PDB file of C-alpha atoms in Angstrom:
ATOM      1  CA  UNK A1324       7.943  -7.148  -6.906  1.00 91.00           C
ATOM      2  CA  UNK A1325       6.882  -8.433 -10.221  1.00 95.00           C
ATOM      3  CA  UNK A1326       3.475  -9.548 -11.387  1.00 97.00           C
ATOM      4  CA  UNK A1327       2.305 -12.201 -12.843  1.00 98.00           C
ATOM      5  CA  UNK A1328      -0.804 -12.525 -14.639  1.00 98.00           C
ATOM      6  CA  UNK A1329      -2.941 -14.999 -16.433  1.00 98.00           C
ATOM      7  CA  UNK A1330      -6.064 -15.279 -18.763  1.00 96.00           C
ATOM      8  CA  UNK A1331      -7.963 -16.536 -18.610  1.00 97.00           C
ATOM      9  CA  UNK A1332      -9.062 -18.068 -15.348  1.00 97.00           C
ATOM     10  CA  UNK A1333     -10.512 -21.285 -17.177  1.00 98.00           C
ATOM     11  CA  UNK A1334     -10.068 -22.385 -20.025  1.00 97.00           C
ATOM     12  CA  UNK A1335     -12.770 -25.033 -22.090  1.00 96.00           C
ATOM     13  CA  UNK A1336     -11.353 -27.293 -24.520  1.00 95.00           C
ATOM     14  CA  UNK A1337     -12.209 -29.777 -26.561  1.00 95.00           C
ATOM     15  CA  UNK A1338      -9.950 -32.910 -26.972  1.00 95.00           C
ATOM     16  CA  UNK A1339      -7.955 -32.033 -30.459  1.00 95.00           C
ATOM     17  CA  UNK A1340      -8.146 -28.581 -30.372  1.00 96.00           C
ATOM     18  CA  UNK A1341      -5.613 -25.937 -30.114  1.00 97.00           C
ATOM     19  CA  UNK A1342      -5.164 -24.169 -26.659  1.00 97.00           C
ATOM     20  CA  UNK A1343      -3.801 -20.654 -25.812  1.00 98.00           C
ATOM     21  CA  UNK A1344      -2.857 -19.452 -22.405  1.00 98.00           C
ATOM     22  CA  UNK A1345      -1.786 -15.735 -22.018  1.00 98.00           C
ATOM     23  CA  UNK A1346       0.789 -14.470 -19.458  1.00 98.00           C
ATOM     24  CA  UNK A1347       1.760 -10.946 -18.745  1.00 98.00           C
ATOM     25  CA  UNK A1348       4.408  -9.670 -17.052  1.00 98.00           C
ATOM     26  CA  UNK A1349       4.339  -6.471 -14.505  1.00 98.00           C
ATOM     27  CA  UNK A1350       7.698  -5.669 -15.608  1.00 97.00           C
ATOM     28  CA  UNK A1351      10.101  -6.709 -18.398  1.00 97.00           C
ATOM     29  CA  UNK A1352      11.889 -10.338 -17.703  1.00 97.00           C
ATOM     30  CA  UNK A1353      13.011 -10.921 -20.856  1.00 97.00           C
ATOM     31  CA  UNK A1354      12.911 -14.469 -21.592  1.00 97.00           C
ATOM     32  CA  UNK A1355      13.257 -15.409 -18.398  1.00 96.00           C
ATOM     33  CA  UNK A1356       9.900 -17.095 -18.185  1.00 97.00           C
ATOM     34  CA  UNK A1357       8.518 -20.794 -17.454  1.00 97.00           C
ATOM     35  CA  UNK A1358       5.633 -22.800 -17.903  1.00 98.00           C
ATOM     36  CA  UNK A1359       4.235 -25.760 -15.379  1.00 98.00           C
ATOM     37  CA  UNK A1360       1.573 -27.886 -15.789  1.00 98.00           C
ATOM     38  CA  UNK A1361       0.209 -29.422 -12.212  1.00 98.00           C
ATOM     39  CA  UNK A1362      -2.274 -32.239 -12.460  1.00 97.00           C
ATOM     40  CA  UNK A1363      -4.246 -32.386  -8.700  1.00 95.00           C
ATOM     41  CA  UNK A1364      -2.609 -34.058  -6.272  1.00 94.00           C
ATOM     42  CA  UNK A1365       0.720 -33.701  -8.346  1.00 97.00           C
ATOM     43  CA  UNK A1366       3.718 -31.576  -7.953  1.00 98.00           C
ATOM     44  CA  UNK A1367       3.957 -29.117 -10.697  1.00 98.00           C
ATOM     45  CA  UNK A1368       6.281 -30.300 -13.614  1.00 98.00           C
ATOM     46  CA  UNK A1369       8.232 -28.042 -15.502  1.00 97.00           C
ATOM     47  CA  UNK A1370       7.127 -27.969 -19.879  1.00 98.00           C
ATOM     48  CA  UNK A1371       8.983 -24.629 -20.760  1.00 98.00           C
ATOM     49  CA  UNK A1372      11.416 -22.321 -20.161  1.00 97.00           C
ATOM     50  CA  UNK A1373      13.223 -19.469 -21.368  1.00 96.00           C
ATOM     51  CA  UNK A1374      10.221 -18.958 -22.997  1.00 98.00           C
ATOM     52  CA  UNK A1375       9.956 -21.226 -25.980  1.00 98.00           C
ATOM     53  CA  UNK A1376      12.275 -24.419 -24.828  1.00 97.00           C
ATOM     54  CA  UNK A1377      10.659 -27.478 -24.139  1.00 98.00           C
ATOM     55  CA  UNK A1378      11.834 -29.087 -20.868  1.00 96.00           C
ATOM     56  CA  UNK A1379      13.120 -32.931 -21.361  1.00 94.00           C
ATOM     57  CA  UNK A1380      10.606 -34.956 -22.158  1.00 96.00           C
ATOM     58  CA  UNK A1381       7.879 -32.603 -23.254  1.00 97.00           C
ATOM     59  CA  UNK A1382       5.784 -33.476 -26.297  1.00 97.00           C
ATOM     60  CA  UNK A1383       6.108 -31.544 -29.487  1.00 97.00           C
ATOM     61  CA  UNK A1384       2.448 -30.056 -29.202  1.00 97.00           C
ATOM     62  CA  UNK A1385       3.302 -27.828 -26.633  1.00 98.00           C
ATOM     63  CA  UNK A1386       5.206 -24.305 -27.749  1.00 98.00           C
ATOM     64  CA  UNK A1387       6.110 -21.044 -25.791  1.00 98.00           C
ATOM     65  CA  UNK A1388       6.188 -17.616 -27.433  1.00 98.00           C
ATOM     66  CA  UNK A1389       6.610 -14.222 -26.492  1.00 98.00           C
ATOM     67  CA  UNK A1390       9.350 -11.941 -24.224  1.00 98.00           C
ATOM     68  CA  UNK A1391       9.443  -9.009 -22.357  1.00 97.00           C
ATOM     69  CA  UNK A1392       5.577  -8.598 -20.764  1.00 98.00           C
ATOM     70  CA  UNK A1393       3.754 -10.515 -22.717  1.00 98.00           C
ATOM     71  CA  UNK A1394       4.045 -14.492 -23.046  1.00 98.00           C
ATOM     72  CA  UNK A1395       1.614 -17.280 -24.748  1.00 98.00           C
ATOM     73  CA  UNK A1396       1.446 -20.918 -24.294  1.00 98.00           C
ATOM     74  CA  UNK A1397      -0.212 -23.301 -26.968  1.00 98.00           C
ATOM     75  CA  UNK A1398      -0.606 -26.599 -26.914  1.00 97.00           C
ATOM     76  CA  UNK A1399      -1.740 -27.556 -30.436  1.00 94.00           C
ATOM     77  CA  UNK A1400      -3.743 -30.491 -30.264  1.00 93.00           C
ATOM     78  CA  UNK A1401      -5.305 -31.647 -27.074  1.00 95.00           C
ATOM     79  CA  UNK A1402      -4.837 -34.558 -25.169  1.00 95.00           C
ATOM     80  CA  UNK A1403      -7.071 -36.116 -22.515  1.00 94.00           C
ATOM     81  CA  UNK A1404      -3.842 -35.880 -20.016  1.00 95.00           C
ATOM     82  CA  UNK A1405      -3.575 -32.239 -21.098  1.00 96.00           C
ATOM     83  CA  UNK A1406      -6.460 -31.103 -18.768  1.00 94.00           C
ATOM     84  CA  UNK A1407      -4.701 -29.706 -15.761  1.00 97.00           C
ATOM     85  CA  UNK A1408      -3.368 -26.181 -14.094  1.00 98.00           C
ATOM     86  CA  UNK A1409      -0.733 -24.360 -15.782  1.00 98.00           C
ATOM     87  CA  UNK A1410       1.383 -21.615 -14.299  1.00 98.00           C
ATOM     88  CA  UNK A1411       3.638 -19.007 -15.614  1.00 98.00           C
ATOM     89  CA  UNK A1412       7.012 -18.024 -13.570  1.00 98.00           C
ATOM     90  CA  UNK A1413       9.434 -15.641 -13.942  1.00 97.00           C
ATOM     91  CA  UNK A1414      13.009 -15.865 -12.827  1.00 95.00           C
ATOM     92  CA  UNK A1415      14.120 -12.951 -14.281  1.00 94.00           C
ATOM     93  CA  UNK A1416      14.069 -10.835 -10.930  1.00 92.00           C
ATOM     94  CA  UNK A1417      14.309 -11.609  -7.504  1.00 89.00           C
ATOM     95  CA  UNK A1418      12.096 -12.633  -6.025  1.00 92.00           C
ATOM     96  CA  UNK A1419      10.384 -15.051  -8.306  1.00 94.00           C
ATOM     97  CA  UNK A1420       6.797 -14.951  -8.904  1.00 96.00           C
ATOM     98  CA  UNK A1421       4.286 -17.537 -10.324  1.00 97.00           C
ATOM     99  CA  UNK A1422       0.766 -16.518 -12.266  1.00 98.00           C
ATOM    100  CA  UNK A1423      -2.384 -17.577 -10.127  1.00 97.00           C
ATOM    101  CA  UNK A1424      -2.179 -19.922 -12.733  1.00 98.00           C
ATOM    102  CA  UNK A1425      -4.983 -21.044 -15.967  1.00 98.00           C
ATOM    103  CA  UNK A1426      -7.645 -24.066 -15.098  1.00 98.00           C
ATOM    104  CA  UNK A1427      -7.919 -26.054 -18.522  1.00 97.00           C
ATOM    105  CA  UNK A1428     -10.818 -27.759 -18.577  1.00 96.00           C
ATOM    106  CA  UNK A1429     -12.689 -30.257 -21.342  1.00 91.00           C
ATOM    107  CA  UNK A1430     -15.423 -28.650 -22.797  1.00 89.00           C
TER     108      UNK A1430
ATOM    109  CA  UNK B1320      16.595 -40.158 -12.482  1.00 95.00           C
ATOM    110  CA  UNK B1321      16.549 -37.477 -10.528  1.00 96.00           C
ATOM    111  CA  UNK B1322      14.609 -37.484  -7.107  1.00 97.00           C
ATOM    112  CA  UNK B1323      13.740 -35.450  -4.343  1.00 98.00           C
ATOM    113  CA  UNK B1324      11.501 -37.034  -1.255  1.00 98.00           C
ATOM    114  CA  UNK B1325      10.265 -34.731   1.072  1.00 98.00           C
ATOM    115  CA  UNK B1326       9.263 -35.813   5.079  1.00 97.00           C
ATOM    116  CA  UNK B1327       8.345 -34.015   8.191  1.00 97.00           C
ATOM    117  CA  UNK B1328       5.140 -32.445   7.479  1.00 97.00           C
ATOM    118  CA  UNK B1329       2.532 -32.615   9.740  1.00 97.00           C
ATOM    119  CA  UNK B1330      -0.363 -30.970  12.242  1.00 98.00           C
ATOM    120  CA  UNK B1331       1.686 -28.230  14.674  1.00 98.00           C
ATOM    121  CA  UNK B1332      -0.183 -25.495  16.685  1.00 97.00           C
ATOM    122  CA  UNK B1333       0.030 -21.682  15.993  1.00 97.00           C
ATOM    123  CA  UNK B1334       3.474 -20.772  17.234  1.00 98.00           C
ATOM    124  CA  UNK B1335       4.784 -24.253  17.048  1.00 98.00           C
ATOM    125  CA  UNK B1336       7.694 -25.835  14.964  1.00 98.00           C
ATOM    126  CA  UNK B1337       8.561 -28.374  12.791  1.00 98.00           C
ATOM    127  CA  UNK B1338      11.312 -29.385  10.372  1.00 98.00           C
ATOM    128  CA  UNK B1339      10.705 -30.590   7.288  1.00 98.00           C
ATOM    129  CA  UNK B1340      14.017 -32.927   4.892  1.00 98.00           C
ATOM    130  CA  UNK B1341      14.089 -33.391   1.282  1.00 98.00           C
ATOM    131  CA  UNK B1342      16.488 -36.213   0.256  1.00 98.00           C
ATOM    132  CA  UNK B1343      18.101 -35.765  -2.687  1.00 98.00           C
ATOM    133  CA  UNK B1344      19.404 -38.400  -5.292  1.00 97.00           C
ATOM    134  CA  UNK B1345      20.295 -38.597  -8.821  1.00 97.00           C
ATOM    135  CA  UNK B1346      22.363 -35.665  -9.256  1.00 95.00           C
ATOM    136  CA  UNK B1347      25.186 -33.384  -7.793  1.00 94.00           C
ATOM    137  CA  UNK B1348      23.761 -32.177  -4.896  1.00 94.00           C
ATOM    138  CA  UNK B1349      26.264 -29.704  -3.972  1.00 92.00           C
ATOM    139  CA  UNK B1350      26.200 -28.559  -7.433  1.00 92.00           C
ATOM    140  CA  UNK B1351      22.748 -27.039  -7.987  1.00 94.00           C
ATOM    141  CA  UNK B1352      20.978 -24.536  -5.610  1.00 94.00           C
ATOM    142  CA  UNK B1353      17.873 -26.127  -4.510  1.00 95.00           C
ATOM    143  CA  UNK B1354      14.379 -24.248  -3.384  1.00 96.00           C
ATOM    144  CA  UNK B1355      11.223 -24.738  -1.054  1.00 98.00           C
ATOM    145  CA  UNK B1356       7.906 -23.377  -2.879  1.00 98.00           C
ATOM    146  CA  UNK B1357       4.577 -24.099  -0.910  1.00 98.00           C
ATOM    147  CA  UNK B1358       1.087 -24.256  -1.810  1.00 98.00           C
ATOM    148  CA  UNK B1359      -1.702 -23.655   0.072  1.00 98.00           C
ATOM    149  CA  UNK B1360      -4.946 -25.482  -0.152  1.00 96.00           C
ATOM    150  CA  UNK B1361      -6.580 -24.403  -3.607  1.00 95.00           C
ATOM    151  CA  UNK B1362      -4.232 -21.938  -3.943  1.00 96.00           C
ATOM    152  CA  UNK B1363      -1.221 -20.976  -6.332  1.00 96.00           C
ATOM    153  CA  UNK B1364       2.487 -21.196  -6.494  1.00 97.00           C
ATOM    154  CA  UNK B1365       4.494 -19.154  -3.094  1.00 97.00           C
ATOM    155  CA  UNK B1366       8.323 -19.852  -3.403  1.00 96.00           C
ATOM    156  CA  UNK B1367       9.496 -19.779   0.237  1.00 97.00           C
ATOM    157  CA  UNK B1368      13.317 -20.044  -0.047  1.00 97.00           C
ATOM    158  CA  UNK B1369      16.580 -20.826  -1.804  1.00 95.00           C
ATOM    159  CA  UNK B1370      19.974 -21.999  -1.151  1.00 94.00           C
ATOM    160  CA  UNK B1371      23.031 -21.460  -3.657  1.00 91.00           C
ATOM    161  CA  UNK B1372      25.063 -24.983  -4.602  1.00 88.00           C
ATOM    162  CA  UNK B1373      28.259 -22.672  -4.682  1.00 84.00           C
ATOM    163  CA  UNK B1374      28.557 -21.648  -1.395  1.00 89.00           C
ATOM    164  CA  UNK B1375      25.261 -22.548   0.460  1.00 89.00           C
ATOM    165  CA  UNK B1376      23.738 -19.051   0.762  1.00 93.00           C
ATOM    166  CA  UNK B1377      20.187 -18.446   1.558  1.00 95.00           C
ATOM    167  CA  UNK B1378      17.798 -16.211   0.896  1.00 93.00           C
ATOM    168  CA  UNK B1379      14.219 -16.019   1.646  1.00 96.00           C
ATOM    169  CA  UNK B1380      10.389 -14.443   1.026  1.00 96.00           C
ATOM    170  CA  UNK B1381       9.395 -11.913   2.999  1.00 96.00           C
ATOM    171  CA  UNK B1382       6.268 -13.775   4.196  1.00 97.00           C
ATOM    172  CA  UNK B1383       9.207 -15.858   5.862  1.00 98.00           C
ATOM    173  CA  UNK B1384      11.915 -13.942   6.950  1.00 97.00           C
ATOM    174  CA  UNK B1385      13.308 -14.603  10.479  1.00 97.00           C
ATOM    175  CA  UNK B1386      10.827 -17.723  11.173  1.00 98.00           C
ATOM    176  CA  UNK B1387      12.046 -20.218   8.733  1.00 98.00           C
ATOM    177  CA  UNK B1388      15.744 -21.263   8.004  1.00 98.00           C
ATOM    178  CA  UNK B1389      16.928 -23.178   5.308  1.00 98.00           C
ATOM    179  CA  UNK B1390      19.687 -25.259   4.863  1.00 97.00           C
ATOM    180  CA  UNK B1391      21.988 -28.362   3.449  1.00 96.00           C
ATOM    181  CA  UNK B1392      24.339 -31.550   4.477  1.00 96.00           C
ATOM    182  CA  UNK B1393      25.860 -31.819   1.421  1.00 94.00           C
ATOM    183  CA  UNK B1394      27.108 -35.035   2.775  1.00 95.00           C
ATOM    184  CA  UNK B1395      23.733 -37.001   3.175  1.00 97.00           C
ATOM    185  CA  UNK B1396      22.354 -35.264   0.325  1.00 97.00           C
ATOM    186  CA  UNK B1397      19.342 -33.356   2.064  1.00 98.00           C
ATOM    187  CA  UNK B1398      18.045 -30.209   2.163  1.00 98.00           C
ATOM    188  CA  UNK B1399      16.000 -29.074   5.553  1.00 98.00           C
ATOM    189  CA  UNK B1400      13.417 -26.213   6.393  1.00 98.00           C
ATOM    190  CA  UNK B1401      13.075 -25.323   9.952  1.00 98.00           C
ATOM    191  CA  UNK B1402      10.359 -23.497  10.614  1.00 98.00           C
ATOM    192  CA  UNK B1403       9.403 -21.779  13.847  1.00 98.00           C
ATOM    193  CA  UNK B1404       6.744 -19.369  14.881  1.00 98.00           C
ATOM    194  CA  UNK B1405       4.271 -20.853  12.752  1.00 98.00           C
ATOM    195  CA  UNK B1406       0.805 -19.332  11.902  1.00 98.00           C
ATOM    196  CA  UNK B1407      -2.260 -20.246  10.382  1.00 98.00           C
ATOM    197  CA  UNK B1408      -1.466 -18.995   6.967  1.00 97.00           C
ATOM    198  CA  UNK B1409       1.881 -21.292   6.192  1.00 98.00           C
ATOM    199  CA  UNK B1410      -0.681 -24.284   5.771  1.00 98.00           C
ATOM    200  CA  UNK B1411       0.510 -25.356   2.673  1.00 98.00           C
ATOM    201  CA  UNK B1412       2.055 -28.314   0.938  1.00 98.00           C
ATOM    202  CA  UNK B1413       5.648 -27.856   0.845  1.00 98.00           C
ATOM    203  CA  UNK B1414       7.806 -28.548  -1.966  1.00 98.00           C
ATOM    204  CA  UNK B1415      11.482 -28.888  -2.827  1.00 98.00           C
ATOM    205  CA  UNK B1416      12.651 -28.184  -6.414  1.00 97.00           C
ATOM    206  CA  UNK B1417      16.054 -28.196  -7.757  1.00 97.00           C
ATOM    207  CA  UNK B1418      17.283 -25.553 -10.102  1.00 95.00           C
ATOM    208  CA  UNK B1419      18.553 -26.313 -13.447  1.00 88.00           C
ATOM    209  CA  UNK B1420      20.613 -23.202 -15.183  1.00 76.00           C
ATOM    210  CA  UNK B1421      18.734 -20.444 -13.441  1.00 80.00           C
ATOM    211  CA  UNK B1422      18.506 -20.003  -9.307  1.00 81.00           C
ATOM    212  CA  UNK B1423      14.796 -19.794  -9.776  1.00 88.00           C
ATOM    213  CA  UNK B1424      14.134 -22.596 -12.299  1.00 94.00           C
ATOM    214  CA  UNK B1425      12.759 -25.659 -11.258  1.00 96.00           C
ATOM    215  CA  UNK B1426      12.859 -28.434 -12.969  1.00 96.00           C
ATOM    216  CA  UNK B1427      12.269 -31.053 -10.767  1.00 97.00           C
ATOM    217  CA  UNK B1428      10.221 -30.913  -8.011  1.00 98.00           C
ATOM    218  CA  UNK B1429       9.521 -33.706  -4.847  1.00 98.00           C
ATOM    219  CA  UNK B1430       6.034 -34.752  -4.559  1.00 97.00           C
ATOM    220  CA  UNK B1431       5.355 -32.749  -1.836  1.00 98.00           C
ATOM    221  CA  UNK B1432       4.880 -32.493   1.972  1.00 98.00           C
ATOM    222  CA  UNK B1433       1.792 -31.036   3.636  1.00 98.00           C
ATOM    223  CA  UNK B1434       1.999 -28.730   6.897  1.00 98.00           C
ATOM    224  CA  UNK B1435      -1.518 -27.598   8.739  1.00 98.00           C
ATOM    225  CA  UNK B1436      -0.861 -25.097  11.155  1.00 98.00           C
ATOM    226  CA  UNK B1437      -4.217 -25.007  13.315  1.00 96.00           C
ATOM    227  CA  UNK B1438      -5.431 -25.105  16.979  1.00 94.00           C
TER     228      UNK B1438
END
């Protein structure tokens, strides 16, 4: 089975600055990968997939990169609804597997 | 607008059952394969099980294999989990998610149903 991992752990950000989450892969997916953000006591909502599309509805300040192992997401200016849990995915391989997920915090 | 509304959760016993529904709305049900992931307290993302629009086929994690059993009435639009032998460790909110494009790609999600397995 594949692994997912993130870095880091937590993240500390200040409102208007630029975020980057990292997301590696245990084997090649491809492009086959997807970003969530969860806010507590919320069901996770989907911001990108196949990498680098944004889902319906997702602002312009958040952007997916990478493919393969190795994936990135930034969000470029930071919002005070920004501060939440975000989890990689892969659905390139059965079965799918999520990151332990990124804690973004305010600094 | 898509929705999905999950019911059934609840406090069962080690060993014990329970069912949980997701009602769907807002889209072709029969048309999309649809998925349970799970939570557990503090904890990350566990997809549990999925069922193909096409022909209703099911699949499953291993963690889950031969105690839960997932499946569809296309006609009132709901999905079900049935879930027997339960154990400590399947505490856990339980969601449904619909697929969009990709069997494994959720984009929407219900809010959520939580299950406590505990004595």
């Amino acid at each position: 089975e594949i692994v997912m991992t993130q870095s880091p752990a937590t993240l500390s950000v200040s409102p208007g600055e630029r975020a980057t989450l990292s997301c590696r892969a245990s084997q090649y997916v491809s492009t086959n990968l997807a970003w969530y953000q969860q806010k507590p006591g919320q069901a996770p909502r989907l911001l990108i997939y196949g990498a680098s599309t944004r889902a319906t509805g997702i602002a312009a300040r958040f952007s997916g990169s990478g493919s393969g192992t190795e994936f990135t997401l930034t969000i470029s200016s930071l919002q005070s609804e920004d501060f939440a849990i975000y989890y990689c995915q892969q659905y390139n391989h059965w079965p799918t597997a999520f990151g332990q997920g990124t804690r973004l915090e305010i600094k | 607008e898509v929705q999905l509304l999950e019911s059934g959760g609840g406090l069962v016993q080690p060993g014990g059952s329970l069912r949980l529904s997701c009602a769907a709305s807002g889209f072709d049900f029969s048309n999309y394969a649809m998925a349970w992931v799970r939570q557990a307290p503090g904890k990350g993302l566990e997809w549990v099980s999925g069922i193909a629009g096409s022909n209703g086929a099911t699949n499953y994690a291993d963690s889950v294999k031969g105690r839960f059993t997932m499946s569809r009435d296309t006609s009132k639009n709901t999905l079900y989990l049935q879930m027997d032998s339960l154990r400590a460790e399947d505490t856990a909110v339980y969601y449904c998610a619909k697929t969009g494009g990709r069997y494994f790609l959720f984009d929407y999600w219900g809010q959520g149903t939580l299950v406590t397995v505990s004595p």
